[in-house]
Short mmCIF file of C-alpha atoms and ligand atoms in Angstrom, two decimals:
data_model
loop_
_atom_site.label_atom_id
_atom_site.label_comp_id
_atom_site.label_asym_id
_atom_site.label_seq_id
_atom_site.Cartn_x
_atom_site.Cartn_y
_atom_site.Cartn_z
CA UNK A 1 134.51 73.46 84.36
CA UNK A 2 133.30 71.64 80.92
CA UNK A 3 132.36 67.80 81.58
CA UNK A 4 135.52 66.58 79.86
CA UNK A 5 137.84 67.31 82.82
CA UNK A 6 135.63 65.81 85.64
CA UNK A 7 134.65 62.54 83.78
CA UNK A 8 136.76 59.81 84.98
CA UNK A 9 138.64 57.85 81.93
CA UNK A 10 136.45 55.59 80.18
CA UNK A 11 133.40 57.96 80.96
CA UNK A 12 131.00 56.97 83.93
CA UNK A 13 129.72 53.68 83.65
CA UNK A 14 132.51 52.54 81.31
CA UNK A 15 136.26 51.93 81.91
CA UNK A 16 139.25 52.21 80.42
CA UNK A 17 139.55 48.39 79.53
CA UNK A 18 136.20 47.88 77.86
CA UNK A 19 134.51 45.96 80.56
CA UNK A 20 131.23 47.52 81.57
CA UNK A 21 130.91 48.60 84.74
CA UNK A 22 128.28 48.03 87.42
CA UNK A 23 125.52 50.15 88.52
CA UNK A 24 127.61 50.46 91.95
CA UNK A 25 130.47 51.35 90.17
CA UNK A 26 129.05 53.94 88.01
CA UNK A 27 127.06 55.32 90.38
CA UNK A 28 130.49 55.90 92.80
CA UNK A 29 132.18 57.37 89.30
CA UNK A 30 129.64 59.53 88.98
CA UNK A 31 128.99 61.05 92.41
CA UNK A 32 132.95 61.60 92.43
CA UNK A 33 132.16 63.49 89.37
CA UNK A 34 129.68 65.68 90.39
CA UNK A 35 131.09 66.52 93.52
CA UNK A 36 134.37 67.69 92.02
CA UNK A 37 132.15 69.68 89.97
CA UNK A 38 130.82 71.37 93.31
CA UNK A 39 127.67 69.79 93.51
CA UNK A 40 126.12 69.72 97.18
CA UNK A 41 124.46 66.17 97.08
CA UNK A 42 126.12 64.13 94.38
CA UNK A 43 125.18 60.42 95.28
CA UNK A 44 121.51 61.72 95.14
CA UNK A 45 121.97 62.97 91.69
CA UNK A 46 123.98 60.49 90.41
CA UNK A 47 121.05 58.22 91.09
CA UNK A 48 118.21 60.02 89.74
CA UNK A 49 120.14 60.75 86.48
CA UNK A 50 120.83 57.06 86.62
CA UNK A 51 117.30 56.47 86.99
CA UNK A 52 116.53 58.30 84.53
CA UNK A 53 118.15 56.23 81.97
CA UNK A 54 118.16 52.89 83.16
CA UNK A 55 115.25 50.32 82.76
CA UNK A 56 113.74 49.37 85.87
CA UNK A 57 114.27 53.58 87.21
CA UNK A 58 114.81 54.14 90.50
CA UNK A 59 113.83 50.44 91.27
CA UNK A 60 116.65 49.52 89.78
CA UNK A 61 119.23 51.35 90.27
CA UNK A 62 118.62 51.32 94.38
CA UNK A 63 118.03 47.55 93.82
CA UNK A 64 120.62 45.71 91.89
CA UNK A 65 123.62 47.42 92.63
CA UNK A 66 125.75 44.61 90.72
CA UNK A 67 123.81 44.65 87.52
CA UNK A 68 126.10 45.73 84.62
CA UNK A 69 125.55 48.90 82.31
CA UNK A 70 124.82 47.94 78.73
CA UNK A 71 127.54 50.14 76.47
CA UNK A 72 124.86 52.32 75.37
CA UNK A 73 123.20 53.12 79.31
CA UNK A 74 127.20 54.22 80.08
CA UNK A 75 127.29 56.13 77.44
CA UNK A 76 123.57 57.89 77.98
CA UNK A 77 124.42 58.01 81.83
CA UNK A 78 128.00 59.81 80.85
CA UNK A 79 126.21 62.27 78.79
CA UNK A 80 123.60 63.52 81.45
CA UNK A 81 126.11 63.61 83.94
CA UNK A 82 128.62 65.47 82.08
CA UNK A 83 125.82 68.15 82.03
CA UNK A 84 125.48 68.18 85.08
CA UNK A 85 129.09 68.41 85.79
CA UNK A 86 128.67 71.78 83.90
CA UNK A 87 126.26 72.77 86.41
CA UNK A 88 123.23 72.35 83.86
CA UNK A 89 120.40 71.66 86.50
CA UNK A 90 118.91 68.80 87.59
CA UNK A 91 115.75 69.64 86.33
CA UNK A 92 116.80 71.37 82.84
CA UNK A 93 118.13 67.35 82.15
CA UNK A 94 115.48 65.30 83.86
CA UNK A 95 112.57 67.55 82.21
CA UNK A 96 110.80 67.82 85.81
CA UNK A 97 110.19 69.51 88.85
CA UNK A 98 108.00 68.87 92.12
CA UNK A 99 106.33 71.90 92.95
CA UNK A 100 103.72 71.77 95.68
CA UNK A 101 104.09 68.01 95.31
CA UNK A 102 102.74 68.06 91.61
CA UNK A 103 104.80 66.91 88.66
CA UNK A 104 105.67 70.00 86.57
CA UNK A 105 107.19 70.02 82.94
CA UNK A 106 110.41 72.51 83.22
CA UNK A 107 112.77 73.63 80.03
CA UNK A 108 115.24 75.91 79.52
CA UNK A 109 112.56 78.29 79.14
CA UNK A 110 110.71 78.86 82.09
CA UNK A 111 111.86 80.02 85.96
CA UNK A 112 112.84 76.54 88.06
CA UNK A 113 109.89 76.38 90.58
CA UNK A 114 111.47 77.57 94.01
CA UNK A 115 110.33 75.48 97.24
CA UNK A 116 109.97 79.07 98.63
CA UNK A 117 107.16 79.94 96.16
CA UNK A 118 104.97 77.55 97.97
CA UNK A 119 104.74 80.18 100.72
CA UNK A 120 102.68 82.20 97.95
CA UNK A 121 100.35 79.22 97.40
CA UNK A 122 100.14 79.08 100.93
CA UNK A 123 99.27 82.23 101.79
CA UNK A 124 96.61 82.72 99.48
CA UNK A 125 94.86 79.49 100.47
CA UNK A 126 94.98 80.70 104.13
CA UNK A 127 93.36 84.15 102.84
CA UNK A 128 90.23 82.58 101.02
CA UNK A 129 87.03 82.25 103.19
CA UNK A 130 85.98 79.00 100.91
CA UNK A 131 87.98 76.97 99.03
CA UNK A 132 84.42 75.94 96.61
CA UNK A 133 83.62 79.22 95.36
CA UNK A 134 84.60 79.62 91.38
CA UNK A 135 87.47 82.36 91.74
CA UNK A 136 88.56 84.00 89.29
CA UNK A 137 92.19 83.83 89.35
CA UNK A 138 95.22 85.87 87.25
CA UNK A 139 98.93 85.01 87.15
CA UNK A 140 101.26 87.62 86.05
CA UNK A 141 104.31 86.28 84.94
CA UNK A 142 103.43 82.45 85.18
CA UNK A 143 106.24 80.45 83.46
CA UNK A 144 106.02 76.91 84.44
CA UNK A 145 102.22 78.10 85.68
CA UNK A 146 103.64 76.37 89.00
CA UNK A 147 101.70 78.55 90.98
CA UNK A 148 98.40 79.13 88.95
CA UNK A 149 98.32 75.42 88.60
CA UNK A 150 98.72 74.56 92.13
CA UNK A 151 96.39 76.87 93.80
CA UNK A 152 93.82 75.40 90.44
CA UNK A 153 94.30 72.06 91.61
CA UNK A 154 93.04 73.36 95.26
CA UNK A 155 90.37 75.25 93.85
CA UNK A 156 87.80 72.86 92.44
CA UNK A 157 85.73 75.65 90.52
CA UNK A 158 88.23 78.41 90.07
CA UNK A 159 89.37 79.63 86.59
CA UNK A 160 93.22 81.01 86.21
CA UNK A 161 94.61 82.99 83.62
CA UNK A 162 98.38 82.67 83.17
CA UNK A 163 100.57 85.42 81.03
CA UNK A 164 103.95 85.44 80.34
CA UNK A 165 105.98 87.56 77.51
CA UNK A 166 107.49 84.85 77.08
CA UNK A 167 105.50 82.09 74.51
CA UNK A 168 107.76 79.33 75.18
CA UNK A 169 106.72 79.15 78.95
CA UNK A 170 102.79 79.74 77.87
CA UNK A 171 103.16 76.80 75.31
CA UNK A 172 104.78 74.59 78.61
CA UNK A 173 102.49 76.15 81.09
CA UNK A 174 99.65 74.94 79.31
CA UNK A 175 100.86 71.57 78.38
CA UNK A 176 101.49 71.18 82.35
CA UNK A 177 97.76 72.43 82.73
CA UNK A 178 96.94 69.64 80.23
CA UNK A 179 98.92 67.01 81.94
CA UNK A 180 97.71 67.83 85.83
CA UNK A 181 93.79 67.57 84.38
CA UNK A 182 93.25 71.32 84.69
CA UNK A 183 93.36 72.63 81.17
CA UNK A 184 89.55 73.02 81.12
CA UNK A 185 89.85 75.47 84.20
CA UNK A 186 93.56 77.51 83.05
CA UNK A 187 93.74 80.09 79.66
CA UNK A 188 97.24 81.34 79.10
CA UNK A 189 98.04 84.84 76.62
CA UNK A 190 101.02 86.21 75.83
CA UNK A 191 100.86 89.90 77.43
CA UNK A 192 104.14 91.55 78.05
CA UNK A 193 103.73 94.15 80.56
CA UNK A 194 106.33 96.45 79.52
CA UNK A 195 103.99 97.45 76.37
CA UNK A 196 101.40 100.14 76.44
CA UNK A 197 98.10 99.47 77.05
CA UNK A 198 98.60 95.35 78.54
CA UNK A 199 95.88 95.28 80.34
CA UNK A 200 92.84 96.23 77.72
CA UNK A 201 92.11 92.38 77.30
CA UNK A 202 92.44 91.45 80.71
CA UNK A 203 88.40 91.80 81.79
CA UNK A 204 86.85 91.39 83.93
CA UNK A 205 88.91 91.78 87.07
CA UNK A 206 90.46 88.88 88.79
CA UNK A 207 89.54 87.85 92.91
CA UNK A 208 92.69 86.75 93.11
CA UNK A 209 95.44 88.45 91.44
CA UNK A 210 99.29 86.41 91.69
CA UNK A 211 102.96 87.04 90.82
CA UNK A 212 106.76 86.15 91.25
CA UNK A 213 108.01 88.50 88.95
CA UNK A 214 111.94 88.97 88.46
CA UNK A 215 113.22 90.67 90.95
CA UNK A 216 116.99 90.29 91.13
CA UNK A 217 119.02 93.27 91.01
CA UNK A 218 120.57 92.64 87.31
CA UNK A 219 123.93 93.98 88.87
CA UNK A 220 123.57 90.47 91.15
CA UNK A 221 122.78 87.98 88.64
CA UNK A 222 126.24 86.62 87.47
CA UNK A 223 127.01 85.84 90.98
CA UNK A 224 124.70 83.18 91.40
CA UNK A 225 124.64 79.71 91.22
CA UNK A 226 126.29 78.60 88.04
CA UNK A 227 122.78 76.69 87.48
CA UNK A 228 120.73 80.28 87.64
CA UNK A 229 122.98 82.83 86.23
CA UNK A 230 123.91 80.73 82.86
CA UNK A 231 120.77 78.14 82.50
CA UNK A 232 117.63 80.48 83.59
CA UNK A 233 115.64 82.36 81.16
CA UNK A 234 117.69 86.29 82.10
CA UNK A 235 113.42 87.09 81.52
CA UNK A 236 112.47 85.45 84.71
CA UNK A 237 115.20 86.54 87.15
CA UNK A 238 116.25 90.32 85.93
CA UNK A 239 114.35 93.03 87.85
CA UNK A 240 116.56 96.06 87.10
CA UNK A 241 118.50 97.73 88.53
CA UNK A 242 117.32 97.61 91.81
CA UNK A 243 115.72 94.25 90.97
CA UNK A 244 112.11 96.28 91.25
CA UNK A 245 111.34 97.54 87.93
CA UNK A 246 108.41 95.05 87.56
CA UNK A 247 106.71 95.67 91.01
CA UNK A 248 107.30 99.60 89.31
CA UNK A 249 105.30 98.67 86.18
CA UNK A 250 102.42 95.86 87.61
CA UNK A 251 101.65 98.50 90.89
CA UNK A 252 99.79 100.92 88.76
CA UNK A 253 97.75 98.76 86.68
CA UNK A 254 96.46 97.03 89.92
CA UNK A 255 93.29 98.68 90.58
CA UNK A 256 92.23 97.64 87.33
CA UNK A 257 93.23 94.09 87.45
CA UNK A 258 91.89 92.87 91.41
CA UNK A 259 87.93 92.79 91.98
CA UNK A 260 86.39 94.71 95.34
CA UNK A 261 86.69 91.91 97.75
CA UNK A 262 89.51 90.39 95.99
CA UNK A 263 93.19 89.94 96.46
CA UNK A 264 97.02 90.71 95.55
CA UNK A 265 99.98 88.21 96.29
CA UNK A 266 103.22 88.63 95.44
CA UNK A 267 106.48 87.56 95.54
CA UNK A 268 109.39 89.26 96.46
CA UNK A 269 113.01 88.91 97.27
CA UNK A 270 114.89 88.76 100.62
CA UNK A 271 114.97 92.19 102.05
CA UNK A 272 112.63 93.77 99.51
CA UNK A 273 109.34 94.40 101.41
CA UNK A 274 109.21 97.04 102.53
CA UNK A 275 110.11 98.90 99.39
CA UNK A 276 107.29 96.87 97.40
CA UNK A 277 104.94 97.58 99.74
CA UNK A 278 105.54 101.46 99.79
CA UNK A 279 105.71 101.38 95.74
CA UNK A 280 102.04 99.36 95.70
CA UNK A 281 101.14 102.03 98.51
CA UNK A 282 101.74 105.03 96.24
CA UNK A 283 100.81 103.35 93.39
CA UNK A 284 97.42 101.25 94.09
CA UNK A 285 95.68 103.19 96.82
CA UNK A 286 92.76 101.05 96.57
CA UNK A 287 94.36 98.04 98.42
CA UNK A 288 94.83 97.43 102.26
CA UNK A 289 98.40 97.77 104.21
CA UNK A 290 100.00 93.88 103.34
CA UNK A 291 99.75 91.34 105.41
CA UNK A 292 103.34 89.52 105.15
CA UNK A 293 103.94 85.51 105.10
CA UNK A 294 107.63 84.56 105.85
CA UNK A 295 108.96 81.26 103.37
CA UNK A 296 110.52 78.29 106.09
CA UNK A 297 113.75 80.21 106.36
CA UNK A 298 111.69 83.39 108.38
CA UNK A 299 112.21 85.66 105.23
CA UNK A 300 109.54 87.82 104.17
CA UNK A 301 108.50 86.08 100.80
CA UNK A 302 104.85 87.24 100.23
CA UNK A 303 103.08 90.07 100.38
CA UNK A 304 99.10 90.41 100.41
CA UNK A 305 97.27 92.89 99.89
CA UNK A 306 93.10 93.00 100.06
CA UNK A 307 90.61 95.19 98.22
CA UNK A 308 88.58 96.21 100.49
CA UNK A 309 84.42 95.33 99.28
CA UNK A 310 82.00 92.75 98.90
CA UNK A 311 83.54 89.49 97.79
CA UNK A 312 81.60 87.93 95.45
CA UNK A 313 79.03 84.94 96.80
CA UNK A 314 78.60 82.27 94.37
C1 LIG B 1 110.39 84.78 88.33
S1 LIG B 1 109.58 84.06 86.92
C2 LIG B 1 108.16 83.32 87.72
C3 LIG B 1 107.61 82.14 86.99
C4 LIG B 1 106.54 81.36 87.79
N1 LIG B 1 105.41 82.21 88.10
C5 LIG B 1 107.13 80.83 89.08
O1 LIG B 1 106.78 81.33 90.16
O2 LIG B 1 107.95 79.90 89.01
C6 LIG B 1 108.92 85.53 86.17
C7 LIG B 1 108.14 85.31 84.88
O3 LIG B 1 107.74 86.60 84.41
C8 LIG B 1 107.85 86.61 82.99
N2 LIG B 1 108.05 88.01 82.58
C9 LIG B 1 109.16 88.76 82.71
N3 LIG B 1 108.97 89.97 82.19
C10 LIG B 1 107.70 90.00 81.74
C11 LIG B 1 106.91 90.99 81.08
N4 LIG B 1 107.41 92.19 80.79
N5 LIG B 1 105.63 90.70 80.77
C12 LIG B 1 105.12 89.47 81.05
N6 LIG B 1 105.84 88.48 81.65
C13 LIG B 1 107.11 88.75 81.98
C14 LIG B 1 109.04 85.73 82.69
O4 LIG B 1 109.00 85.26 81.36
C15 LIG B 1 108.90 84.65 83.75
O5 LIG B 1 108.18 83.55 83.26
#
């Protein structure tokens, strides 16, 4: 539905008859707005986009509720809520996203960090023996690097490499790297994975090899949420047709990419682990049966894999 049919007249924050309205006010227009657009929490999103125009923030808007929009905060607040309306996300307009409560830079470009991606984090925290030692991390597929960067900022030695095909989300992975105090410890490349011989620059092997590749079934993608299926990079959520082409492609190059004593964790989608773990199985005989971490809903949402050998004792 474009923004022009759920705005109320005058725009949100203004009205009809030229008098301004207040933050109350526009904050009631808007959340009317948003929920006829089908959003599922409007009044929460009608105040952070308020916030995020407003001086004063959140402060403000939660407390003076009778202060009066300037002409030009009605008209900024109408704009970002208009996107909304048109099921732009939230985070595509405010710029950010919380992701394993860091403060992540997030475009247009780049996957929206998923809460359920924490599981990932999680999981491969729970597998190290000590949390000191200078791993030697790799990210396939890192976007945002929300997940490099968070299991970094847990890992006071470690080193990460992030790569992406994409160079958009390496240029914004590595200005979040910058921004969270971790650039010294986080390279990013541009290695697409789909091209012969990716993995020639990637030695020596990593202890702890990561990814969320795409892995929706392309067939599925235009029937999800308005704010996936038209705002996310079609890079970051298209696995084929079966939505496992890149589990297909990584599987092989595997043995080559995790150190003895090191491990694999990966992503996958609901109801697709068995079928990654037999395609790793046939594919990357050197690793161990997965161990499998459920997200907070009980689906499978990470699989782990171990490389059997002497883990390195720095
Ligand atoms: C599902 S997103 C995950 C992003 C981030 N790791 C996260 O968890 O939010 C998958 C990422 O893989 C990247 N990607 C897709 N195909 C690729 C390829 N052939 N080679 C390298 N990266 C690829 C996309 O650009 C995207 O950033």
């Amino acid at each position: 539905m474009a923004a022009g049919n759920v705005l109320p007249r005058g725009g949100v924050g203004g009205s009809a008859d030229g008098i301004e309205s207040s933050v109350a006010a526009a904050l009631a227009q808007a959340s009317a707005a948003l929920a006829a657009a089908g959003i599922a929490g409007p009044r929460a999103e009608a105040r952070l986009l308020l916030a995020a125009i407003i001086a004063g923030g959140a402060a403000a808007v939660t407390g003076y509720p009778e202060r009066r929009l300037s002409a030009a905060e009605a008209a900024a607040f109408a704009a970002l809520v208009g996107r909304r309306a048109a099921r732009e996300p939230l985070s595509h307009i405010l710029g950010r996203r919380e992701f394993w409560s860091l403060d992540f830079q997030v475009s247009a470009a780049v996957l929206d960090p998923r809460p359920d991606s924490e599981t990932l984090v999680q999981a491969v925290l729970e597998a190290l023996p000590d949390r000191t030692r200078p791993w030697r991390l790799l990210d396939l597929g890192t976007g945002s690097g929300c997940l490099l960067l968070s299991l970094l900022s847990e890992l006071p030695r470690a080193h990460g490499l992030g790569i992406d095909a994409s160079p958009e989300a390496l240029s914004l992975a590595g200005a979040n790297a910058l921004a969270l105090g971790l650039g010294p410890r986080a390279d990013f490349r541009r290695l697409d994975w789909n091209e012969p011989g990716w993995t020639a620059g990637l030695i020596p092997p990593a202890d702890i090899v990561i990814a969320n590749p795409p892995y929706i079934p392309s067939g599925e993608i235009a029937a999800l949420a308005p704010e996936v299926a038209r705002f996310e990079p079609r890079a970051a959520l298209d696995g084929g047709g079966d939505g496992l082409d890149a589990y297909r492609r990584l599987a092989p190059a595997l043995a080559g990419l995790v150190a003895a004593g090191g491990f694999v964790a990966f992503e996958v989608g609901a109801g697709q682990a068995a079928a990654v773990a037999a395609i790793l199985a046939a594919s990357a005989r050197c690793l161990s049966v997965p161990e499998v971490r459920a997200d907070l809903a009980g689906i499978a949402r990470c699989l782990l894999w171990r490389r059997p050998g002497e883990d390195r004792r720095d």
